Short mmCIF file of C-alpha atoms and ligand atoms in Angstrom, two decimals:
data_model
loop_
_atom_site.label_atom_id
_atom_site.label_comp_id
_atom_site.label_asym_id
_atom_site.label_seq_id
_atom_site.Cartn_x
_atom_site.Cartn_y
_atom_site.Cartn_z
CA UNK A 109 102.98 106.36 115.80
CA UNK A 110 105.14 106.95 113.61
CA UNK A 111 107.27 103.86 113.17
CA UNK A 112 109.75 103.30 109.92
CA UNK A 113 108.45 100.67 107.79
CA UNK A 114 110.60 99.88 105.04
CA UNK A 115 109.16 99.78 101.70
CA UNK A 116 109.98 101.23 98.37
CA UNK A 117 106.28 100.72 97.12
CA UNK A 118 104.26 103.75 95.75
CA UNK A 119 103.85 103.39 92.29
CA UNK A 120 100.03 103.94 91.48
CA UNK A 121 99.90 104.45 87.77
CA UNK A 122 97.13 104.57 85.82
CA UNK A 123 98.29 101.81 83.80
CA UNK A 124 96.81 98.59 82.44
CA UNK A 125 100.03 96.66 81.80
CA UNK A 126 99.30 93.21 81.07
CA UNK A 127 102.31 92.57 84.37
CA UNK A 128 100.33 94.52 86.68
CA UNK A 129 97.35 93.20 85.39
CA UNK A 130 98.35 89.44 85.77
CA UNK A 131 99.91 89.91 89.04
CA UNK A 132 96.27 91.36 90.10
CA UNK A 133 94.35 88.56 88.87
CA UNK A 134 97.07 86.45 90.47
CA UNK A 135 97.44 88.17 93.66
CA UNK A 136 93.53 90.07 94.39
CA UNK A 137 93.43 92.81 97.20
CA UNK A 138 92.81 90.71 100.51
CA UNK A 139 89.36 92.56 100.99
CA UNK A 140 88.19 91.78 97.68
CA UNK A 141 89.17 88.36 97.49
CA UNK A 142 86.62 87.90 100.59
CA UNK A 143 83.59 89.28 98.98
CA UNK A 144 82.74 85.89 97.37
CA UNK A 145 83.09 83.90 100.41
CA UNK A 146 79.87 85.74 102.16
CA UNK A 147 76.37 85.52 101.11
CA UNK A 148 74.99 88.94 99.29
CA UNK A 149 73.04 90.91 102.49
CA UNK A 150 74.32 88.35 105.17
CA UNK A 151 73.84 89.70 108.84
CA UNK A 152 73.70 92.86 110.47
CA UNK A 153 75.65 96.07 109.21
CA UNK A 154 76.73 98.06 111.46
CA UNK A 155 78.65 100.51 109.22
CA UNK A 156 76.22 100.51 106.09
CA UNK A 157 78.76 103.12 104.71
CA UNK A 158 80.88 100.42 104.36
CA UNK A 159 78.60 99.23 101.80
CA UNK A 160 78.53 101.37 99.55
CA UNK A 161 80.87 100.97 96.08
CA UNK A 162 80.24 98.09 94.09
CA UNK A 163 84.02 99.10 92.46
CA UNK A 164 87.04 96.94 92.50
CA UNK A 165 89.49 97.42 95.61
CA UNK A 166 93.10 97.96 93.14
CA UNK A 167 93.22 99.76 89.85
CA UNK A 168 94.67 96.57 88.39
CA UNK A 169 92.56 93.95 89.66
CA UNK A 170 89.60 95.04 87.08
CA UNK A 171 89.71 96.12 82.75
CA UNK A 172 85.74 97.28 83.39
CA UNK A 173 84.30 99.34 85.82
CA UNK A 174 81.61 101.35 85.14
CA UNK A 175 81.19 104.53 87.80
CA UNK A 176 78.58 104.65 90.13
CA UNK A 177 77.96 106.90 92.76
CA UNK A 178 77.49 106.09 96.30
CA UNK A 179 76.91 107.20 99.89
CA UNK A 180 78.60 109.87 101.56
CA UNK A 181 80.51 108.78 104.29
CA UNK A 182 81.81 111.98 106.55
CA UNK A 183 84.93 112.29 108.58
CA UNK A 184 85.13 114.02 112.13
CA UNK A 185 88.20 116.36 110.90
CA UNK A 186 88.68 119.49 111.60
CA UNK A 187 86.81 121.33 109.60
CA UNK A 188 88.74 123.34 106.63
CA UNK A 189 88.37 127.02 105.48
CA UNK A 190 85.55 127.75 103.66
CA UNK A 191 86.63 129.90 100.94
CA UNK A 192 89.96 128.69 99.14
CA UNK A 193 91.67 130.15 95.55
CA UNK A 194 93.66 128.09 93.35
CA UNK A 195 95.64 129.36 90.21
CA UNK A 196 92.59 132.62 90.12
CA UNK A 197 90.23 130.49 91.01
CA UNK A 198 87.93 130.75 94.42
CA UNK A 199 86.34 127.47 95.77
CA UNK A 200 84.01 127.08 98.76
CA UNK A 201 83.83 123.90 100.71
CA UNK A 202 80.06 123.75 99.08
CA UNK A 203 81.80 123.06 95.28
CA UNK A 204 83.40 120.58 96.83
CA UNK A 205 81.77 118.63 99.34
CA UNK A 206 78.24 117.94 98.57
CA UNK A 207 76.64 115.69 101.58
CA UNK A 208 73.69 115.39 99.84
CA UNK A 209 74.73 114.77 96.78
CA UNK A 210 74.77 110.94 95.96
CA UNK A 211 77.47 111.75 92.87
CA UNK A 212 80.00 113.75 95.55
CA UNK A 213 82.25 111.60 97.52
CA UNK A 214 84.45 113.69 99.00
CA UNK A 215 85.19 113.97 102.49
CA UNK A 216 86.05 116.88 104.28
CA UNK A 217 89.31 115.67 105.15
CA UNK A 218 90.50 115.37 101.51
CA UNK A 219 88.62 118.90 101.36
CA UNK A 220 91.44 120.28 103.88
CA UNK A 221 94.09 118.95 101.75
CA UNK A 222 93.22 120.99 98.62
CA UNK A 223 94.59 124.44 98.67
CA UNK A 224 98.39 123.28 100.71
CA UNK A 225 99.91 122.44 98.13
CA UNK A 226 103.25 121.27 100.07
CA UNK A 227 104.78 121.46 96.22
CA UNK A 228 105.71 124.41 96.19
CA UNK A 229 107.04 125.82 99.67
CA UNK A 230 110.30 126.12 99.32
CA UNK A 231 110.92 124.64 102.62
CA UNK A 232 109.58 121.18 102.37
CA UNK A 233 110.99 117.91 101.02
CA UNK A 234 108.22 117.64 98.28
CA UNK A 235 108.79 121.14 97.41
CA UNK A 236 112.82 120.98 97.73
CA UNK A 237 112.78 118.08 95.36
CA UNK A 238 110.17 120.07 92.67
CA UNK A 239 112.82 123.17 92.38
CA UNK A 240 115.58 120.27 92.08
CA UNK A 241 113.78 118.90 89.18
CA UNK A 242 113.34 122.92 87.73
CA UNK A 243 117.05 123.15 87.95
CA UNK A 244 117.79 120.31 85.82
CA UNK A 245 115.38 121.15 82.64
CA UNK A 246 116.52 124.79 83.17
CA UNK A 247 120.27 124.00 82.82
CA UNK A 248 120.20 121.36 80.17
CA UNK A 249 117.30 123.89 78.18
CA UNK A 250 118.19 126.42 78.56
CA UNK A 251 114.38 127.31 80.46
CA UNK A 252 112.59 126.49 77.78
CA UNK A 253 110.26 124.82 80.12
CA UNK A 254 107.41 126.54 80.95
CA UNK A 255 106.46 125.89 84.75
CA UNK A 256 102.83 125.39 85.89
CA UNK A 257 102.18 124.56 90.22
CA UNK A 258 99.37 126.63 90.91
CA UNK A 259 96.48 124.96 88.31
CA UNK A 260 92.83 123.81 90.36
CA UNK A 261 92.72 120.80 90.76
CA UNK A 262 89.53 120.61 90.63
CA UNK A 263 88.89 119.48 86.32
CA UNK A 264 86.23 117.83 83.87
CA UNK A 265 85.65 114.06 83.52
CA UNK A 266 86.49 114.95 80.29
CA UNK A 267 90.31 116.28 81.00
CA UNK A 268 91.59 113.83 83.75
CA UNK A 269 90.11 110.92 81.34
CA UNK A 270 88.94 111.24 77.81
CA UNK A 271 91.31 113.94 76.57
CA UNK A 272 94.08 111.67 77.81
CA UNK A 273 92.42 108.27 76.10
CA UNK A 274 91.49 106.72 79.12
CA UNK A 275 89.54 104.00 77.97
CA UNK A 276 85.56 104.22 78.87
CA UNK A 277 85.78 100.97 81.58
CA UNK A 278 89.21 102.09 82.81
CA UNK A 279 89.22 101.05 86.59
CA UNK A 280 89.90 104.08 87.63
CA UNK A 281 87.24 106.38 86.80
CA UNK A 282 85.47 104.84 89.02
CA UNK A 283 83.59 106.01 92.76
CA UNK A 284 86.67 103.37 94.53
CA UNK A 285 88.82 104.70 92.77
CA UNK A 286 88.34 108.58 92.49
CA UNK A 287 86.42 111.68 93.54
CA UNK A 288 83.84 113.00 92.16
CA UNK A 289 82.98 116.52 92.81
CA UNK A 290 79.72 115.63 91.03
CA UNK A 291 79.01 113.30 87.62
CA UNK A 292 81.12 115.66 85.50
CA UNK A 293 84.02 117.09 87.31
CA UNK A 294 86.39 115.46 89.14
CA UNK A 295 89.81 116.16 91.38
CA UNK A 296 92.32 115.08 89.35
CA UNK A 297 94.20 112.20 90.37
CA UNK A 298 97.32 112.80 87.49
CA UNK A 299 98.28 115.53 86.67
CA UNK A 300 98.40 114.01 82.68
CA UNK A 301 94.76 116.00 82.69
CA UNK A 302 96.53 119.33 82.56
CA UNK A 303 98.25 117.93 78.95
CA UNK A 304 95.62 118.56 76.61
CA UNK A 305 94.64 122.17 77.56
CA UNK A 306 98.45 123.12 77.70
CA UNK A 307 98.88 121.55 73.99
CA UNK A 308 95.46 123.86 73.00
CA UNK A 309 97.08 126.79 74.50
CA UNK A 310 100.34 125.93 72.26
CA UNK A 311 102.60 125.23 74.85
CA UNK A 312 105.46 123.59 73.48
CA UNK A 313 107.74 122.56 76.80
CA UNK A 314 106.45 122.60 79.96
CA UNK A 315 106.30 121.00 82.99
CA UNK A 316 102.93 120.78 85.55
CA UNK A 317 103.67 120.29 88.80
CA UNK A 318 100.44 119.63 91.73
CA UNK A 319 98.38 117.72 94.09
CA UNK A 320 96.47 114.81 93.00
CA UNK A 321 93.83 113.39 94.51
CA UNK A 322 93.15 108.99 95.00
CA UNK A 323 91.19 107.14 97.01
CA UNK A 324 92.98 104.61 98.21
CA UNK A 325 94.48 102.35 101.24
CA UNK A 326 96.10 102.97 104.41
CA UNK A 327 100.06 102.06 104.53
CA UNK A 328 102.88 104.23 104.84
CA UNK A 329 103.38 104.61 100.73
CA UNK A 330 99.69 105.22 100.01
CA UNK A 331 97.54 108.48 100.98
CA UNK A 332 94.97 110.02 99.19
CA UNK A 333 96.67 113.17 98.28
CA UNK A 334 100.05 113.75 96.40
CA UNK A 335 102.12 115.36 94.69
CA UNK A 336 102.55 114.42 90.74
CA UNK A 337 105.70 116.46 87.96
CA UNK A 338 104.25 115.98 84.19
CA UNK A 339 106.47 116.63 81.84
CA UNK A 340 105.63 117.33 77.97
CA UNK A 341 108.10 118.11 75.25
CA UNK A 342 106.52 118.83 71.17
CA UNK A 343 108.60 118.47 68.77
CA UNK A 344 107.88 120.47 65.11
CA UNK A 345 108.92 117.69 61.38
CA UNK A 346 111.97 120.22 60.94
CA UNK A 347 113.63 118.63 64.48
CA UNK A 348 113.51 114.61 63.23
CA UNK A 349 113.62 115.13 59.14
CA UNK A 350 117.78 114.80 59.44
CA UNK A 351 117.90 112.28 61.99
CA UNK A 352 117.82 109.48 59.98
CA UNK A 353 114.89 107.45 61.91
CA UNK A 354 111.16 107.79 61.94
CA UNK A 355 109.84 110.69 64.74
CA UNK A 356 108.47 108.14 67.06
CA UNK A 357 112.07 106.62 67.57
CA UNK A 358 113.57 110.06 67.49
CA UNK A 359 111.15 111.58 70.45
CA UNK A 360 111.48 108.08 72.22
CA UNK A 361 115.03 108.29 71.76
CA UNK A 362 115.06 112.02 73.27
CA UNK A 363 112.80 111.09 75.98
CA UNK A 364 115.25 108.59 77.72
CA UNK A 365 118.42 110.37 77.38
CA UNK A 366 116.45 113.15 79.35
CA UNK A 367 115.15 111.22 81.49
CA UNK A 368 118.14 109.56 82.12
CA UNK A 369 119.91 112.50 82.91
CA UNK A 370 117.68 113.97 85.42
CA UNK A 371 117.85 110.08 88.05
CA UNK A 372 121.45 111.43 87.78
CA UNK A 373 121.03 114.71 88.62
CA UNK A 374 118.89 113.43 91.55
CA UNK A 375 120.64 110.11 92.18
CA UNK A 376 123.76 110.21 91.17
CA UNK A 377 125.49 107.77 89.59
CA UNK A 378 123.21 104.89 89.04
CA UNK A 379 122.58 101.97 87.47
CA UNK A 380 118.77 102.09 85.83
CA UNK A 381 116.74 100.19 83.19
CA UNK A 382 113.57 100.90 80.98
CA UNK A 383 110.87 98.88 81.54
CA UNK A 384 108.35 98.67 78.25
CA UNK A 385 104.61 99.31 79.79
CA UNK A 386 101.12 100.48 78.76
CA UNK A 387 99.95 103.56 79.43
CA UNK A 388 96.20 105.11 77.72
CA UNK A 389 98.37 107.99 76.66
CA UNK A 390 101.67 106.97 75.17
CA UNK A 391 102.94 104.57 72.56
CA UNK A 392 105.20 103.22 72.88
CA UNK A 393 104.93 103.49 77.25
CA UNK A 394 108.10 102.98 79.24
CA UNK A 395 109.01 102.68 83.39
CA UNK A 396 112.61 103.63 83.98
CA UNK A 397 113.75 102.25 87.55
CA UNK A 398 116.88 102.54 88.87
CA UNK A 399 118.79 100.46 91.11
CA UNK A 400 119.03 102.17 94.52
CA UNK A 401 119.84 100.83 98.49
CA UNK A 402 120.26 97.20 96.64
CA UNK A 403 116.60 97.04 94.94
CA UNK A 404 115.53 98.14 91.14
CA UNK A 405 113.23 101.15 91.91
CA UNK A 406 110.02 102.13 89.33
CA UNK A 407 111.30 106.09 89.14
CA UNK A 408 108.73 107.49 86.47
CA UNK A 409 106.21 106.12 83.85
CA UNK A 410 106.40 107.90 80.37
CA UNK A 411 105.83 106.90 76.76
CA UNK A 412 105.57 108.91 73.34
CA UNK A 413 102.43 110.63 73.30
CA UNK A 414 99.57 108.99 70.68
CA UNK A 415 99.49 110.55 67.99
CA UNK A 416 95.51 110.80 68.55
CA UNK A 417 96.20 113.47 71.19
CA UNK A 418 98.34 115.21 69.11
CA UNK A 419 96.37 116.09 66.13
CA UNK A 420 92.92 116.62 68.69
CA UNK A 421 94.89 119.65 70.18
CA UNK A 422 96.11 121.34 66.64
CA UNK A 423 99.61 119.35 66.45
CA UNK A 424 98.78 117.22 63.62
CA UNK A 425 102.08 117.14 62.66
CA UNK A 426 103.98 116.67 65.66
CA UNK A 427 105.44 114.18 67.61
CA UNK A 428 105.95 114.62 71.23
CA UNK A 429 107.18 112.78 73.92
CA UNK A 430 105.51 113.34 77.68
CA UNK A 431 106.69 111.72 81.21
CA UNK A 432 105.00 111.99 84.90
CA UNK A 433 106.38 111.09 88.28
CA UNK A 434 105.37 111.00 92.16
CA UNK A 435 107.28 113.53 94.33
CA UNK A 436 106.76 112.10 97.14
CA UNK A 437 107.86 108.02 95.95
CA UNK A 438 111.24 109.89 95.48
CA UNK A 439 111.74 112.16 97.88
CA UNK A 440 110.42 109.42 99.95
CA UNK A 441 113.95 107.75 98.92
CA UNK A 442 115.63 110.86 98.84
CA UNK A 443 115.87 112.22 102.27
CA UNK A 444 114.65 108.91 103.84
CA UNK A 445 111.36 109.57 105.23
CA UNK A 446 110.15 106.82 106.35
CA UNK A 447 106.04 107.75 106.23
CA UNK A 448 104.05 108.95 103.21
CA UNK A 449 101.91 111.61 105.88
CA UNK A 450 105.04 112.79 107.54
CA UNK A 451 105.35 114.98 104.54
CA UNK A 452 101.87 116.73 106.25
CA UNK A 453 102.56 117.18 109.34
CA UNK A 454 102.99 120.53 110.44
CA UNK A 455 105.35 119.24 113.90
CA UNK A 456 108.80 121.70 114.33
CA UNK A 457 110.91 118.80 114.26
CA UNK A 458 110.16 117.68 111.21
CA UNK A 459 109.93 120.63 109.18
CA UNK A 460 112.93 122.11 111.00
CA UNK A 461 114.78 119.57 109.73
CA UNK A 462 114.70 120.45 105.48
CA UNK A 463 115.67 123.61 103.32
CA UNK A 464 115.39 125.25 100.69
CA UNK A 465 117.84 124.28 98.04
CA UNK A 466 119.20 120.71 99.86
CA UNK A 467 118.06 117.71 98.68
CA UNK A 468 118.71 114.08 100.07
CA UNK A 469 118.97 115.41 103.71
CA UNK A 470 118.20 112.55 105.99
CA UNK A 471 115.51 112.94 108.00
CA UNK A 472 115.82 111.66 111.49
CA UNK A 473 113.42 110.39 113.01
CA UNK A 474 111.70 112.07 116.88
CA UNK A 475 108.85 110.05 117.82
CA UNK A 476 108.95 108.06 120.90
CA UNK A 477 105.57 106.62 121.25
CA UNK A 478 105.43 103.10 121.07
CA UNK A 479 102.59 101.82 118.51
CA UNK A 480 99.59 101.21 119.66
CA UNK A 481 96.84 98.68 118.01
CA UNK A 482 93.17 98.35 117.79
CA UNK A 483 91.05 95.64 116.95
CA UNK A 484 87.90 96.32 115.44
CA UNK A 485 85.21 93.67 114.05
CA UNK A 486 82.27 94.66 111.81
CA UNK A 487 80.07 92.32 108.81
CA UNK A 488 80.56 92.98 105.29
CA UNK A 489 78.81 92.36 102.07
CA UNK A 490 80.00 91.27 98.92
CA UNK A 491 79.49 95.15 98.04
CA UNK A 492 82.86 95.94 100.05
CA UNK A 493 85.90 98.01 99.85
CA UNK A 494 89.23 97.98 100.69
CA UNK A 495 89.08 102.09 99.69
CA UNK A 496 85.82 102.62 101.46
CA UNK A 497 86.93 100.84 104.98
CA UNK A 498 89.70 103.33 104.29
CA UNK A 499 88.01 106.38 104.05
CA UNK A 500 85.57 105.93 106.84
CA UNK A 501 88.90 105.05 109.37
CA UNK A 502 90.72 107.80 107.59
CA UNK A 503 87.62 110.14 108.54
CA UNK A 504 87.53 108.84 112.07
CA UNK A 505 91.35 109.03 113.02
CA UNK A 506 92.77 111.39 110.71
CA UNK A 507 96.58 110.36 110.09
CA UNK A 508 97.03 108.73 113.66
CA UNK A 509 96.42 105.23 111.58
CA UNK A 510 99.60 104.04 109.59
CA UNK A 511 98.27 100.82 109.10
CA UNK A 512 95.65 97.70 108.99
CA UNK A 513 95.37 94.40 108.75
CA UNK A 514 92.93 91.95 108.59
CA UNK A 515 92.78 89.00 111.21
CA UNK A 516 89.87 86.76 110.17
CA UNK A 517 87.22 86.82 108.07
CA UNK A 518 84.06 83.72 109.93
CA UNK A 519 80.77 84.06 108.63
CA UNK A 520 80.65 87.78 107.31
CA UNK A 521 82.33 89.20 109.50
CA UNK A 522 85.34 90.85 109.22
CA UNK A 523 87.90 91.63 112.33
CA UNK A 524 90.79 93.96 111.53
CA UNK A 525 93.73 95.30 113.67
CA UNK A 526 94.17 99.45 112.93
CA UNK A 527 97.63 100.41 114.12
N1 DAH B 33 99.99 109.87 84.76
C1 DAH B 33 100.09 108.58 85.16
C2 DAH B 33 100.13 107.85 86.52
O1 DAH B 33 99.56 108.56 86.94
C3 DAH B 33 102.09 109.14 85.20
C4 DAH B 33 102.21 109.43 83.72
C5 DAH B 33 102.65 107.94 82.92
C6 DAH B 33 102.32 110.47 82.50
C7 DAH B 33 103.49 108.08 81.60
C8 DAH B 33 102.71 110.40 81.44
C9 DAH B 33 103.22 109.65 80.81
O2 DAH B 33 102.70 111.49 80.72
O3 DAH B 33 103.95 109.35 79.69
O4 DAH B 33 100.18 107.27 86.22
#
């Protein structure tokens, strides 16, 4: 069922750039755009779980979205180990998956990914890439960057959102987009969740790698669990005072130099460009794009850390830069891996193709089965969201479904084809 599909899109940045917002306004998610076609509460509803969220389907489709709890959708995938330990924290399944709690929306199949830590496997493409990035920082910064790759992915709403200045009404806080363990606790949706605590602990150079979780659609570049790396460097006043520029320009220049070097380390002598964007936690904010295989590809998001974050965390007189990158997105390009679900494969025909230290070995497809199509149809209400459908599909079919398309929407009924 793993059929290569070319796509370079896997960027789900926590941002609200005017550019993306404009696109979201112009091309609303297909299913969200259906919703207003249908009368509220119309017809028989065979899948009540689809109707539970009132939030937008796209992170960029709305500026305002208040988290609202919803009933749980439960999967039929195998139950995961009942007790995990991550970074010294013991996690019982009941701590994370709570069917009777309306403020909890973590299904079994997501719990089963916690603790797998693909980024800590030296023979896995995600781990190989992480190590290659570590090598770059160790070589160029005399091992000054402290590395964290075992921080627990269960974090407070405060860590995940408030401490990095994500606005109270930002869509990423919604139950449609984020996995809530309860009203105050989430599965981190980005590694930026650890920035503030590490600054408070006094670190000035650090890299945080970890698994992050986002409710999402089904396609070859999106999966509800993926891996990110966050980098932060803090400068003290004596570092920029003789530079002839202000602190912010100094940090921005250093950031760009560092990340251009990283891109060359990973991709060779590529053409690059900087694009201005928006993140709640940096100002100014940028994206780095490289020209690769005849396309401009977004590599990472970054910027000069908002002064408020530094001030609140004991670094009043400092300036800092930060970046965040998605490891699967880059690994898909570097290793020619056509489908993001493959990263989770335990099939030897996948795992045996990669070995420690070998960045950029090209993946050879091995599936010999043709795709199989399944048509389904059901009634929907105007609170239907694409993420809720995909969550149910994953709960029933695991990772077998690689894509879904809407064939038709007639009088409150949606006809979908799964592949
Ligand atoms: N947290 C962002 C995301 O998940 C990525 C990011 C962007 C991290 C800019 C940063 C940053 O530290 O400065 O989309």
